[in-house]
Amino acid sequence: MSSNPTLEDARALLTAAQRLLEPALDRTREITENGHAIDSHQVLTERVTYAATEERAARELLDTTVAWRDEGRGDEMMEITCAAAVADLVGSLRDRLAPAVDDLGIGDEALETAFPADTRGLLRRSAHESVFRAIGQHACATRGSNTTPLDEMMEQVRDAVREFAENEVMPEAERIHRTDALVPEEFISKMAELGYFGLAIPEKFGGSEMGNLAMILTTEELSRASLAAAGSLITRPEILTKALVQGGTDAQKSEWLPKIAAGEIMVGIAVTEPDIGSDVASVKCRATQREDGNWSINGPKAWCTFAGRADVLAVLARTDPDVSKAAKGLSLFIVPKDRFDGHSFEMTQPGGGRVVGKADATPGYRGMHSFTLNFEDYAVPADGLVGGEAGLGRGFYLQMAGFAAGRLQTGGRACGLAQAALEKTAEYVVDRLQFGVPLSDFQLTQYTVGRMAAKLAAARAITYAAAGAMDEDERAAAPLAAQAKLLACDVAVEVTQQGQLMHGGWGYAEEYPISRYVVDAQVLPIFEGVKPVLELKVIGRALTA
Ligand SMILES: Cc1cc2nc3c(=O)[nH]c(=O)nc-3n(C[C@H](O)[C@H](O)[C@H](O)COP(=O)(O)OP(=O)(O)OC[C@H]3O[C@@H](n4cnc5c(N)ncnc54)[C@H](O)[C@@H]3O)c2cc1C
């Protein structure tokens, strides 16, 4: 039995990780020529990028937990969880970089310098099974409840959303998933009344400007009840909001932001195409200007979530026919449409323009429905071009600004889903008896639940840190938001799957929500930059530039 690790132990381990990561990052910059040659070193870059993300999560968790201790908040179990989570991340970082020390040109000496024998011993003690078992026992005893310390105002936000989500969303979540029903209108109208769509919108445009942490807490609690039926409703409006704030004209901001803040309009994001996914700069859907100044959209889009119910679509389209212009030939449009429920729709405009949509069936993330669309001479008013004349050719950059906000949101969505899995698993292993005792009495169950709790603590810490950083400087914080998305989504996938295993056969039954959490979590590393592309093209580029 090992004694419990302290925050000072965690600091020592973090310092060791930084001693290994820093030369690894320096060498990756040189090898990739400051990011220009990443594609010739993808595996190496991915490895170092992920290690840097683990270091960042460990650092944010440790700094936050130290601050709680200094302010007299938090408790001993939070400190132990922090220290164990840091040890887990540091161990993973070391194992990840070890096979690449030759490619990095830093050799075994770098490993030995960063992790001498006494540090290796500390790492083993801090991540000892007995530590995770203690965390697991505590999680079972408290049924995995989330009591992460917050300031008074944010605590009120979390409590209020939790109450709404538990009373209104949770009772409907299973039905919506199993019948693949559309998000109920009452969810949208009640969320609108409660101001959830305006949390990150400037006050002068009708929002409450409560900041990104309030938005994340809201998203997290809604996703704990249902990722698809409530937790993802704010994401699309948020993506368009950020694009508009960054590059919309004053008239566009005044027209659209108050409607988004009020929940009066729902938004769909139409970037992906059947043949174009990660290579966004190659988008083919065309927008051509008519003689009257209005635009015509022609071409297909894929995976446009909530496109049926949405009142407007943010469509990324090629305005410059010269394909060699790549990203510089793309512009962003606000495209109004009628509302439709169901899994397919067809809308014909008075002038003959058409858009048809058909939802693609998915194992999870049901409730919003993701559509393949086809536009045929679909008319968009001249003022639908985001940024007006100045927005021509800037669509890619505006869309990417929107995605940075979307990724932060998705970090929150992932934490909420992982939280739900932790709670349901803790409940189940306490209630279920095998061999005459609750599953929670078995050491391996305690260990597994303990690691689930520790991983979630780290994912939450990096996500909340990204929210704070986005409040300070959105552009500078974009890589951190991507790191939060990367880590939190992996944690959600792992925690939901571990939770399912802890449920045994019943974890595979639709009747238990853990089976829904598993299929919902699997989409998280795919959208807003599929994981390998997020690692290489967003985080990797930022870290090596
Ligand atoms: C349920 C769901 C909802 C979605 N909602 C929306 C939405 O609302 N709006 C929208 O526009 N899109 C949406 N998407 C689309 C999503 O953003 C894309 O699926 C994602 O960007 C990846 O594109 P792709 O599927 O074409 O994969 P691809 O780009 O074909 O990538 C597939 C795989 O190829 C590999 N790969 C690709 N490029 C590289 C590279 N350069 N280097 C190394 N490996 C590479 C990676 O392993 C990658 O995982 C949604 C998707 C899903 C599943």
Coordinates of C-alpha atoms and ligand atoms in Angstrom, one line a residue:
M1 CA 0.0 0.0 0.0
S2 CA 1.5 3.3 -1.0
S3 CA 0.9 6.6 0.9
N4 CA -1.2 9.2 -0.9
P5 CA 0.7 11.5 -3.4
T6 CA 0.8 15.2 -2.7
L7 CA 0.6 18.3 -4.9
E8 CA 4.3 18.8 -4.3
D9 CA 4.9 15.3 -5.7
A10 CA 2.7 16.2 -8.7
R11 CA 4.8 19.4 -9.2
A12 CA 8.0 17.4 -9.2
L13 CA 6.6 15.0 -11.8
L14 CA 5.3 17.8 -14.0
T15 CA 8.8 19.4 -13.9
A16 CA 10.3 16.0 -15.1
A17 CA 7.8 15.8 -17.9
Q18 CA 8.7 19.4 -19.0
R19 CA 12.4 18.4 -19.0
L20 CA 11.7 15.8 -21.5
L21 CA 9.0 17.6 -23.5
E22 CA 11.0 20.8 -24.1
P23 CA 13.9 19.3 -26.0
A24 CA 11.4 17.1 -27.8
L25 CA 9.4 20.1 -28.9
D26 CA 12.5 22.1 -29.9
R27 CA 13.7 19.2 -32.0
T28 CA 10.3 18.8 -33.6
R29 CA 10.4 22.4 -34.6
E30 CA 13.8 22.0 -36.3
I31 CA 12.9 18.6 -37.9
T32 CA 9.6 20.0 -39.3
E33 CA 11.1 23.3 -40.3
N34 CA 8.9 25.2 -38.0
G35 CA 5.8 23.2 -39.1
H36 CA 6.3 23.5 -42.8
A37 CA 7.4 19.9 -43.2
I38 CA 5.0 18.3 -40.7
D39 CA 3.6 16.0 -43.5
S40 CA 7.0 14.4 -43.9
H41 CA 7.1 13.7 -40.1
Q42 CA 3.4 13.1 -39.3
V43 CA 3.9 10.3 -36.8
L44 CA 6.6 12.1 -34.9
T45 CA 4.5 15.3 -34.8
E46 CA 1.4 13.5 -33.6
R47 CA 3.4 11.9 -30.8
V48 CA 4.9 15.2 -29.6
T49 CA 1.7 17.1 -30.0
Y50 CA -0.2 14.6 -27.8
A51 CA 2.5 14.6 -25.2
A52 CA 2.4 18.4 -25.2
T53 CA -1.4 18.2 -24.7
E54 CA -0.9 15.8 -21.7
E55 CA 1.6 18.2 -20.2
R56 CA -0.8 21.1 -20.6
A57 CA -3.7 19.2 -19.0
A58 CA -1.5 18.1 -16.1
R59 CA -0.3 21.7 -15.6
E60 CA -3.8 23.2 -15.7
L61 CA -5.1 20.6 -13.2
L62 CA -2.2 21.1 -10.8
D63 CA -2.4 24.9 -10.9
T64 CA -6.1 24.9 -10.4
T65 CA -5.9 22.4 -7.5
V66 CA -3.1 24.4 -5.8
A67 CA -5.2 27.5 -6.1
W68 CA -8.2 25.8 -4.5
R69 CA -6.0 24.6 -1.7
D70 CA -4.6 28.1 -1.2
E71 CA -8.1 29.6 -1.1
G72 CA -9.3 26.9 1.3
R73 CA -11.6 25.3 -1.3
G74 CA -11.5 21.8 -2.5
D75 CA -10.7 18.8 -0.3
E76 CA -8.1 16.1 0.3
M77 CA -9.6 13.8 -2.2
M78 CA -9.4 16.5 -4.9
E79 CA -5.7 16.8 -4.1
I80 CA -5.1 13.1 -4.3
T81 CA -7.1 12.9 -7.6
C82 CA -5.1 15.7 -9.0
A83 CA -1.7 14.2 -8.0
A84 CA -2.7 10.8 -9.4
A85 CA -4.1 12.3 -12.6
V86 CA -0.9 14.3 -13.1
A87 CA 1.2 11.1 -12.5
D88 CA -1.0 9.2 -15.0
L89 CA -0.5 12.0 -17.6
V90 CA 3.2 12.2 -17.0
G91 CA 3.6 8.5 -17.2
S92 CA 1.7 8.4 -20.5
L93 CA 3.8 11.3 -21.9
R94 CA 7.0 9.5 -21.0
D95 CA 5.9 6.3 -22.6
R96 CA 4.7 8.2 -25.7
L97 CA 8.0 10.0 -26.2
A98 CA 10.4 7.1 -25.2
P99 CA 10.2 5.2 -28.6
A100 CA 11.0 8.4 -30.5
V101 CA 14.1 9.6 -28.7
D102 CA 16.3 8.4 -31.5
D103 CA 14.2 10.1 -34.2
L104 CA 14.2 13.2 -32.2
G105 CA 17.9 13.0 -31.8
I106 CA 17.8 13.4 -28.0
G107 CA 18.7 9.8 -27.1
D108 CA 18.2 7.8 -24.0
E109 CA 20.1 10.5 -22.1
A110 CA 17.1 12.8 -22.3
L111 CA 14.9 10.2 -20.8
E112 CA 17.4 9.5 -18.0
T113 CA 18.0 13.2 -17.3
A114 CA 14.3 13.9 -17.0
F115 CA 13.4 10.7 -15.2
P116 CA 16.3 9.6 -13.0
A117 CA 15.7 6.7 -10.7
D118 CA 14.2 8.7 -7.8
T119 CA 11.7 10.4 -10.2
R120 CA 10.7 7.0 -11.6
G121 CA 10.0 5.8 -8.1
L122 CA 7.9 8.8 -7.4
L123 CA 6.0 8.2 -10.6
R124 CA 5.3 4.6 -9.6
R125 CA 4.2 5.6 -6.1
S126 CA 2.0 8.5 -7.3
A127 CA 0.2 6.3 -9.9
H128 CA 0.1 3.3 -7.7
E129 CA -3.0 1.1 -8.0
S130 CA -3.9 1.7 -4.3
V131 CA -4.1 5.5 -5.0
F132 CA -6.6 4.9 -7.9
R133 CA -8.5 2.4 -5.8
A134 CA -9.0 5.0 -3.1
I135 CA -10.2 7.5 -5.7
G136 CA -12.5 4.9 -7.1
Q137 CA -13.9 4.0 -3.7
H138 CA -14.6 7.7 -3.1
A139 CA -16.3 8.1 -6.5
C140 CA -18.5 5.1 -5.8
A141 CA -19.4 6.5 -2.3
T142 CA -20.3 9.8 -3.8
R143 CA -21.9 8.3 -6.9
G144 CA -19.4 10.2 -9.0
S145 CA -20.9 13.5 -8.3
N146 CA -19.2 16.6 -9.8
T147 CA -18.4 19.1 -7.1
T148 CA -15.6 20.9 -8.9
P149 CA -15.1 24.2 -7.0
L150 CA -16.3 27.3 -8.8
D151 CA -16.8 30.9 -7.8
E152 CA -20.2 31.9 -6.5
M153 CA -21.6 33.2 -9.7
M154 CA -20.4 30.2 -11.8
E155 CA -21.8 27.8 -9.1
Q156 CA -25.2 29.4 -9.5
V157 CA -25.0 29.0 -13.3
R158 CA -24.1 25.3 -12.9
D159 CA -26.8 24.6 -10.3
A160 CA -29.5 26.3 -12.4
V161 CA -28.6 24.4 -15.6
R162 CA -28.2 21.2 -13.7
E163 CA -31.8 21.6 -12.4
F164 CA -33.1 22.4 -15.8
A165 CA -31.2 19.5 -17.4
E166 CA -32.3 16.9 -14.8
N167 CA -35.9 18.0 -14.8
E168 CA -36.5 18.7 -18.5
V169 CA -33.9 16.9 -20.6
M170 CA -33.0 13.7 -18.8
P171 CA -36.6 12.3 -18.7
E172 CA -36.8 12.7 -22.5
A173 CA -33.2 11.7 -23.5
E174 CA -33.8 7.9 -23.9
R175 CA -36.9 8.4 -26.0
I176 CA -35.3 10.9 -28.3
H177 CA -32.3 8.6 -28.8
R178 CA -34.2 5.4 -29.4
T179 CA -36.8 6.8 -31.7
D180 CA -34.3 9.2 -33.4
A181 CA -36.8 12.0 -32.8
L182 CA -36.1 15.6 -33.3
V183 CA -35.0 17.8 -30.4
P184 CA -38.4 19.0 -28.8
E185 CA -39.3 22.6 -29.5
E186 CA -39.9 23.1 -25.7
F187 CA -36.2 22.5 -25.1
I188 CA -35.3 25.2 -27.5
S189 CA -37.9 27.7 -26.2
K190 CA -37.0 27.0 -22.5
M191 CA -33.3 27.3 -23.1
A192 CA -33.9 30.5 -25.0
E193 CA -36.0 31.9 -22.0
L194 CA -33.1 30.9 -19.7
G195 CA -30.7 32.8 -21.9
Y196 CA -28.5 29.9 -22.8
F197 CA -28.0 30.9 -26.4
G198 CA -26.6 34.4 -25.5
L199 CA -24.0 33.5 -22.9
A200 CA -21.0 34.3 -25.0
I201 CA -22.7 37.0 -27.1
P202 CA -21.8 40.7 -26.4
E203 CA -24.4 42.6 -24.4
K204 CA -24.8 45.2 -27.1
F205 CA -26.1 42.5 -29.3
G206 CA -28.6 41.1 -26.8
G207 CA -26.3 38.5 -25.1
S208 CA -25.5 38.3 -21.5
E209 CA -21.7 38.2 -22.2
M210 CA -21.2 36.0 -19.2
G211 CA -18.1 34.5 -20.8
N212 CA -16.9 31.2 -22.0
L213 CA -16.8 29.4 -18.6
A214 CA -20.5 30.0 -18.1
M215 CA -21.1 28.7 -21.7
I216 CA -19.0 25.6 -21.0
L217 CA -20.7 24.9 -17.7
T218 CA -24.0 25.2 -19.4
T219 CA -22.9 22.9 -22.2
E220 CA -21.4 20.4 -19.8
E221 CA -24.6 20.1 -17.7
L222 CA -26.8 19.8 -20.7
S223 CA -24.6 17.2 -22.3
R224 CA -24.6 15.2 -19.0
A225 CA -28.4 14.9 -19.6
S226 CA -28.1 14.3 -23.4
L227 CA -25.3 15.2 -25.8
A228 CA -27.6 15.3 -28.8
A229 CA -30.9 16.5 -27.5
A230 CA -29.6 19.5 -25.6
G231 CA -25.8 19.6 -25.1
S232 CA -25.1 20.4 -28.7
L233 CA -27.7 23.0 -29.3
I234 CA -25.5 25.9 -28.4
T235 CA -22.6 24.8 -30.6
R236 CA -23.7 25.8 -34.1
P237 CA -25.0 29.3 -33.0
E238 CA -21.7 29.7 -31.2
I239 CA -19.7 28.9 -34.4
L240 CA -21.7 31.4 -36.4
T241 CA -21.5 34.0 -33.7
K242 CA -17.7 33.9 -33.5
A243 CA -17.5 34.1 -37.3
L244 CA -19.8 37.2 -37.3
V245 CA -18.0 38.9 -34.4
Q246 CA -14.7 38.4 -36.2
G247 CA -15.7 39.4 -39.7
G248 CA -19.4 40.4 -40.1
T249 CA -20.5 43.8 -41.1
D250 CA -22.1 46.0 -38.4
A251 CA -25.5 45.5 -40.1
Q252 CA -25.0 41.7 -40.1
K253 CA -24.0 41.7 -36.4
S254 CA -27.1 43.8 -35.5
E255 CA -29.4 41.7 -37.6
W256 CA -28.3 38.2 -36.6
L257 CA -26.6 38.2 -33.2
P258 CA -29.7 39.4 -31.2
K259 CA -31.7 36.7 -32.9
I260 CA -29.1 34.0 -32.1
A261 CA -28.9 35.3 -28.5
A262 CA -32.7 35.1 -28.1
G263 CA -32.8 31.5 -29.5
E264 CA -35.1 32.9 -32.1
I265 CA -33.1 31.3 -34.9
M266 CA -31.4 27.9 -35.0
V267 CA -28.2 27.6 -37.1
G268 CA -26.7 24.8 -39.2
I269 CA -23.0 24.8 -40.3
A270 CA -22.5 23.6 -43.9
V271 CA -18.7 23.2 -44.5
T272 CA -18.2 19.5 -45.2
E273 CA -19.0 18.0 -48.6
P274 CA -19.4 14.4 -49.7
D275 CA -15.9 14.4 -51.2
I276 CA -14.3 17.1 -49.1
G277 CA -13.8 16.7 -45.3
S278 CA -10.6 17.7 -43.6
D279 CA -9.3 19.4 -46.7
V280 CA -11.6 22.4 -46.2
A281 CA -9.6 24.6 -48.5
S282 CA -10.8 22.4 -51.4
V283 CA -14.5 23.1 -50.9
K284 CA -16.3 22.9 -54.3
C285 CA -19.8 24.1 -53.6
R286 CA -20.1 27.3 -55.7
A287 CA -21.6 30.7 -55.0
T288 CA -22.0 33.0 -58.0
Q289 CA -23.2 36.6 -58.0
R290 CA -26.2 37.4 -60.1
E291 CA -26.7 40.6 -62.0
D292 CA -29.0 41.9 -59.2
G293 CA -26.2 41.5 -56.7
N294 CA -27.8 38.4 -55.0
W295 CA -26.0 35.1 -54.9
S296 CA -26.8 31.6 -56.3
I297 CA -25.5 28.6 -54.4
N298 CA -24.9 25.3 -56.3
G299 CA -23.5 22.0 -55.1
P300 CA -23.7 19.4 -52.3
K301 CA -22.9 19.6 -48.6
A302 CA -22.6 16.7 -46.2
W303 CA -23.2 16.1 -42.5
C304 CA -24.9 19.4 -41.9
T305 CA -26.3 18.9 -38.4
F306 CA -29.7 20.3 -37.5
A307 CA -30.1 21.5 -41.1
G308 CA -33.8 20.5 -41.2
R309 CA -34.8 22.5 -38.1
A310 CA -32.3 25.3 -38.7
D311 CA -33.6 28.7 -39.8
V312 CA -30.2 29.7 -41.3
L313 CA -27.3 27.8 -42.6
A314 CA -23.7 29.1 -42.6
V315 CA -22.5 27.9 -45.9
L316 CA -18.8 27.9 -46.9
A317 CA -18.7 28.3 -50.7
R318 CA -16.3 28.9 -53.5
T319 CA -16.7 32.4 -54.9
D320 CA -13.5 32.5 -57.0
P321 CA -13.7 29.9 -59.8
D322 CA -9.9 29.8 -59.9
V323 CA -9.3 26.6 -57.8
S324 CA -5.6 27.5 -57.4
K325 CA -6.8 30.2 -55.0
A326 CA -7.7 27.3 -52.6
A327 CA -8.7 28.7 -49.2
K328 CA -8.5 32.3 -50.6
G329 CA -11.3 31.6 -53.0
L330 CA -13.9 30.7 -50.3
S331 CA -16.5 33.0 -48.7
L332 CA -19.0 32.4 -46.0
F333 CA -22.8 33.0 -46.5
I334 CA -25.7 33.3 -44.1
V335 CA -28.4 31.3 -46.0
P336 CA -32.0 31.6 -44.7
K337 CA -34.3 28.6 -45.1
D338 CA -37.6 27.3 -43.9
R339 CA -37.9 25.0 -40.9
F340 CA -38.6 21.3 -41.4
D341 CA -38.9 18.4 -39.0
G342 CA -38.4 14.8 -40.1
H343 CA -35.5 13.1 -41.8
S344 CA -35.7 14.7 -45.2
F345 CA -36.9 17.9 -46.7
E346 CA -37.2 19.8 -50.0
M347 CA -37.6 23.5 -50.3
T348 CA -38.3 25.4 -53.5
Q349 CA -37.9 29.2 -53.6
P350 CA -40.4 31.4 -55.6
G351 CA -37.6 32.0 -58.2
G352 CA -37.1 28.2 -58.7
G353 CA -34.0 27.8 -56.5
R354 CA -34.0 24.5 -54.5
V355 CA -32.4 22.8 -51.6
V356 CA -33.0 19.2 -50.7
G357 CA -31.8 17.4 -47.6
K358 CA -31.7 13.9 -46.3
A359 CA -30.5 12.9 -42.9
D360 CA -27.9 10.1 -42.7
A361 CA -28.7 7.5 -40.1
T362 CA -26.2 7.3 -37.3
P363 CA -25.8 4.9 -34.2
G364 CA -25.6 7.9 -31.8
Y365 CA -25.8 11.7 -31.7
R366 CA -29.5 11.4 -32.5
G367 CA -32.0 14.2 -32.0
M368 CA -30.4 16.9 -34.3
H369 CA -30.0 14.8 -37.4
S370 CA -27.1 15.4 -39.8
F371 CA -28.1 16.0 -43.4
T372 CA -26.6 15.6 -46.9
L373 CA -27.8 18.7 -48.8
N374 CA -27.9 19.7 -52.4
F375 CA -28.3 23.3 -53.5
E376 CA -29.6 24.1 -57.0
D377 CA -29.5 27.8 -57.9
Y378 CA -30.5 28.5 -54.3
A379 CA -30.8 32.3 -54.0
V380 CA -29.1 34.2 -51.2
P381 CA -29.6 37.9 -50.7
A382 CA -26.6 40.1 -51.4
D383 CA -26.2 40.9 -47.7
G384 CA -25.8 37.2 -46.9
L385 CA -22.1 37.4 -47.7
V386 CA -20.4 37.6 -44.3
G387 CA -18.3 40.7 -44.2
G388 CA -19.9 42.1 -47.4
E389 CA -17.4 42.9 -50.2
A390 CA -14.6 42.8 -47.7
G391 CA -15.6 39.2 -46.8
L392 CA -15.0 37.9 -50.3
G393 CA -12.3 35.3 -50.1
R394 CA -12.2 35.4 -46.3
G395 CA -14.7 32.6 -45.6
F396 CA -12.1 30.0 -44.7
Y397 CA -10.6 32.2 -42.0
L398 CA -13.9 33.2 -40.6
Q399 CA -15.0 29.6 -40.5
M400 CA -11.8 28.6 -38.7
A401 CA -12.4 31.3 -36.1
G402 CA -15.9 29.8 -35.6
F403 CA -14.4 26.3 -35.3
A404 CA -12.1 27.4 -32.5
A405 CA -15.1 28.3 -30.5
G406 CA -16.8 25.1 -31.5
R407 CA -13.9 23.1 -30.3
L408 CA -14.0 24.7 -26.9
Q409 CA -17.7 23.9 -26.7
T410 CA -16.9 20.3 -27.6
G411 CA -14.4 20.1 -24.8
G412 CA -17.4 21.0 -22.5
R413 CA -19.7 18.5 -24.3
A414 CA -17.1 15.7 -23.8
C415 CA -16.7 16.5 -20.1
G416 CA -20.5 16.4 -19.6
L417 CA -20.8 13.1 -21.3
A418 CA -17.9 11.5 -19.4
Q419 CA -19.5 12.8 -16.2
A420 CA -22.7 11.1 -17.0
A421 CA -20.9 7.8 -17.6
L422 CA -18.9 8.1 -14.4
E423 CA -22.1 8.7 -12.4
K424 CA -24.1 5.9 -13.9
T425 CA -21.2 3.5 -13.5
A426 CA -20.6 4.5 -9.9
E427 CA -24.3 3.9 -9.2
Y428 CA -24.3 0.6 -11.1
V429 CA -21.3 -1.0 -9.5
V430 CA -22.6 -0.1 -6.0
D431 CA -26.0 -1.6 -6.7
R432 CA -25.0 -4.7 -8.6
L433 CA -24.0 -7.8 -6.6
Q434 CA -21.9 -10.6 -8.0
F435 CA -20.2 -13.4 -6.0
G436 CA -22.3 -12.1 -3.1
V437 CA -20.8 -8.6 -2.9
P438 CA -21.3 -5.3 -4.7
L439 CA -19.1 -4.9 -7.8
S440 CA -17.6 -1.8 -6.1
D441 CA -16.0 -4.1 -3.5
F442 CA -13.7 -5.6 -6.2
Q443 CA -10.2 -4.0 -6.4
L444 CA -10.2 -3.9 -10.1
T445 CA -13.6 -2.1 -10.2
Q446 CA -12.3 0.5 -7.8
Y447 CA -9.1 1.0 -9.8
T448 CA -11.1 1.4 -13.1
V449 CA -13.6 3.8 -11.6
G450 CA -10.7 5.8 -10.0
R451 CA -8.9 6.2 -13.3
M452 CA -12.1 7.3 -14.9
A453 CA -12.5 10.0 -12.3
A454 CA -8.9 11.1 -12.6
K455 CA -9.0 11.3 -16.4
L456 CA -12.2 13.3 -16.2
A457 CA -10.6 15.8 -13.7
A458 CA -7.8 16.4 -16.2
A459 CA -10.1 16.9 -19.1
R460 CA -12.2 19.3 -17.2
A461 CA -9.2 21.3 -16.0
I462 CA -7.8 21.9 -19.5
T463 CA -11.3 22.7 -20.8
Y464 CA -12.0 25.3 -18.1
A465 CA -8.5 26.8 -18.7
A466 CA -9.2 27.1 -22.4
A467 CA -12.5 28.9 -21.6
G468 CA -10.7 31.4 -19.5
A469 CA -8.0 31.9 -22.1
M470 CA -10.6 32.4 -24.8
D471 CA -12.1 35.2 -22.7
E472 CA -8.7 36.9 -22.7
D473 CA -7.7 36.5 -26.3
E474 CA -9.6 34.2 -28.7
R475 CA -7.0 34.0 -31.4
A476 CA -4.1 33.2 -29.0
A477 CA -6.3 30.7 -27.2
A478 CA -7.4 28.7 -30.3
P479 CA -4.6 26.1 -30.0
L480 CA -5.5 25.5 -26.3
A481 CA -9.1 25.1 -27.2
A482 CA -8.1 22.5 -29.8
Q483 CA -6.0 20.7 -27.1
A484 CA -8.9 20.7 -24.7
K485 CA -11.1 19.2 -27.5
L486 CA -8.5 16.6 -28.3
L487 CA -8.0 15.4 -24.7
A488 CA -11.5 15.7 -23.5
C489 CA -13.0 13.8 -26.4
D490 CA -10.5 10.9 -26.0
V491 CA -11.4 10.9 -22.3
A492 CA -15.1 10.8 -23.1
V493 CA -14.6 7.8 -25.4
E494 CA -12.5 5.9 -22.9
V495 CA -14.6 6.7 -19.9
T496 CA -17.9 5.7 -21.6
Q497 CA -16.4 2.5 -22.8
Q498 CA -14.9 1.6 -19.4
G499 CA -18.2 2.4 -17.9
Q500 CA -19.9 0.1 -20.3
L501 CA -17.6 -2.8 -19.4
M502 CA -18.3 -2.2 -15.7
H503 CA -22.0 -2.7 -16.6
G504 CA -21.3 -6.1 -18.2
G505 CA -24.0 -7.3 -20.5
W506 CA -26.4 -4.7 -19.4
G507 CA -24.0 -2.0 -20.7
Y508 CA -24.9 -3.3 -24.1
A509 CA -28.7 -3.0 -23.5
E510 CA -30.4 0.1 -24.9
E511 CA -32.4 0.2 -21.7
Y512 CA -29.2 1.4 -19.8
P513 CA -28.1 4.9 -20.7
I514 CA -24.4 3.9 -20.7
S515 CA -25.0 2.2 -24.1
R516 CA -26.2 5.6 -25.4
Y517 CA -23.2 7.4 -23.9
V518 CA -20.8 5.1 -25.8
V519 CA -22.3 5.7 -29.2
D520 CA -22.6 9.4 -28.5
A521 CA -19.0 9.7 -27.4
Q522 CA -17.7 8.1 -30.5
V523 CA -18.6 11.1 -32.7
L524 CA -16.7 13.5 -30.5
P525 CA -13.2 12.9 -31.9
I526 CA -14.6 13.1 -35.5
F527 CA -16.2 16.4 -35.9
E528 CA -14.7 19.9 -35.8
G529 CA -11.4 18.6 -37.1
V530 CA -11.1 14.8 -37.0
K531 CA -8.6 13.8 -34.4
P532 CA -5.5 13.1 -36.6
V533 CA -6.1 16.3 -38.6
L534 CA -6.7 18.4 -35.4
E535 CA -3.4 17.0 -34.0
L536 CA -1.3 17.7 -37.1
K537 CA -2.9 20.8 -38.8
V538 CA -4.1 22.7 -35.8
I539 CA -2.2 21.8 -32.6
G540 CA 0.9 20.5 -34.3
R541 CA 1.2 23.6 -36.5
A542 CA 0.7 25.9 -33.6
L543 CA 3.3 24.2 -31.4
T544 CA 6.0 24.0 -34.1
A545 CA 5.5 27.4 -35.7
Ligands
LIG1 C1 -22.4 13.2 -36.7 C2 -21.6 14.2 -37.5 C3 -22.0 15.5 -37.5 C4 -21.3 16.4 -38.2 N1 -21.7 17.7 -38.3 C5 -21.2 18.6 -39.1 C6 -21.7 19.9 -39.4 O1 -22.7 20.3 -38.7 N2 -21.2 20.6 -40.3 C7 -20.1 20.3 -41.1 O2 -19.7 21.0 -42.0 N3 -19.6 19.0 -40.9 C8 -20.0 18.2 -39.9 N4 -19.5 16.9 -39.8 C9 -18.4 16.5 -40.6 C10 -17.1 16.4 -39.9 O3 -16.6 17.7 -39.5 C11 -16.1 15.6 -40.8 O4 -16.6 14.3 -40.8 C12 -14.7 15.7 -40.4 O5 -14.2 17.1 -40.6 C13 -13.8 14.8 -41.1 O6 -14.0 14.8 -42.5 P1 -14.2 13.5 -43.3 O7 -15.3 12.8 -42.6 O8 -14.4 13.8 -44.7 O9 -12.9 12.6 -43.1 P2 -11.6 12.7 -44.0 O10 -11.1 14.1 -44.2 O11 -11.8 11.9 -45.2 O12 -10.6 12.0 -43.1 C14 -10.7 10.6 -42.8 C15 -9.3 10.1 -42.1 O13 -8.3 10.3 -43.1 C16 -7.1 10.6 -42.4 N5 -6.6 11.9 -42.9 C17 -7.3 12.8 -43.7 N6 -6.4 13.9 -44.0 C18 -5.2 13.6 -43.4 C19 -4.0 14.2 -43.4 N7 -3.8 15.4 -44.0 N8 -3.0 13.7 -42.7 C20 -3.2 12.5 -42.1 N9 -4.3 11.8 -42.1 C21 -5.3 12.3 -42.8 C22 -7.4 10.7 -40.9 O14 -7.1 9.5 -40.3 C23 -8.9 10.9 -40.9 O15 -9.5 10.5 -39.7 C24 -20.2 16.0 -39.0 C25 -19.8 14.7 -38.9 C26 -20.5 13.7 -38.2 C27 -20.0 12.3 -38.2

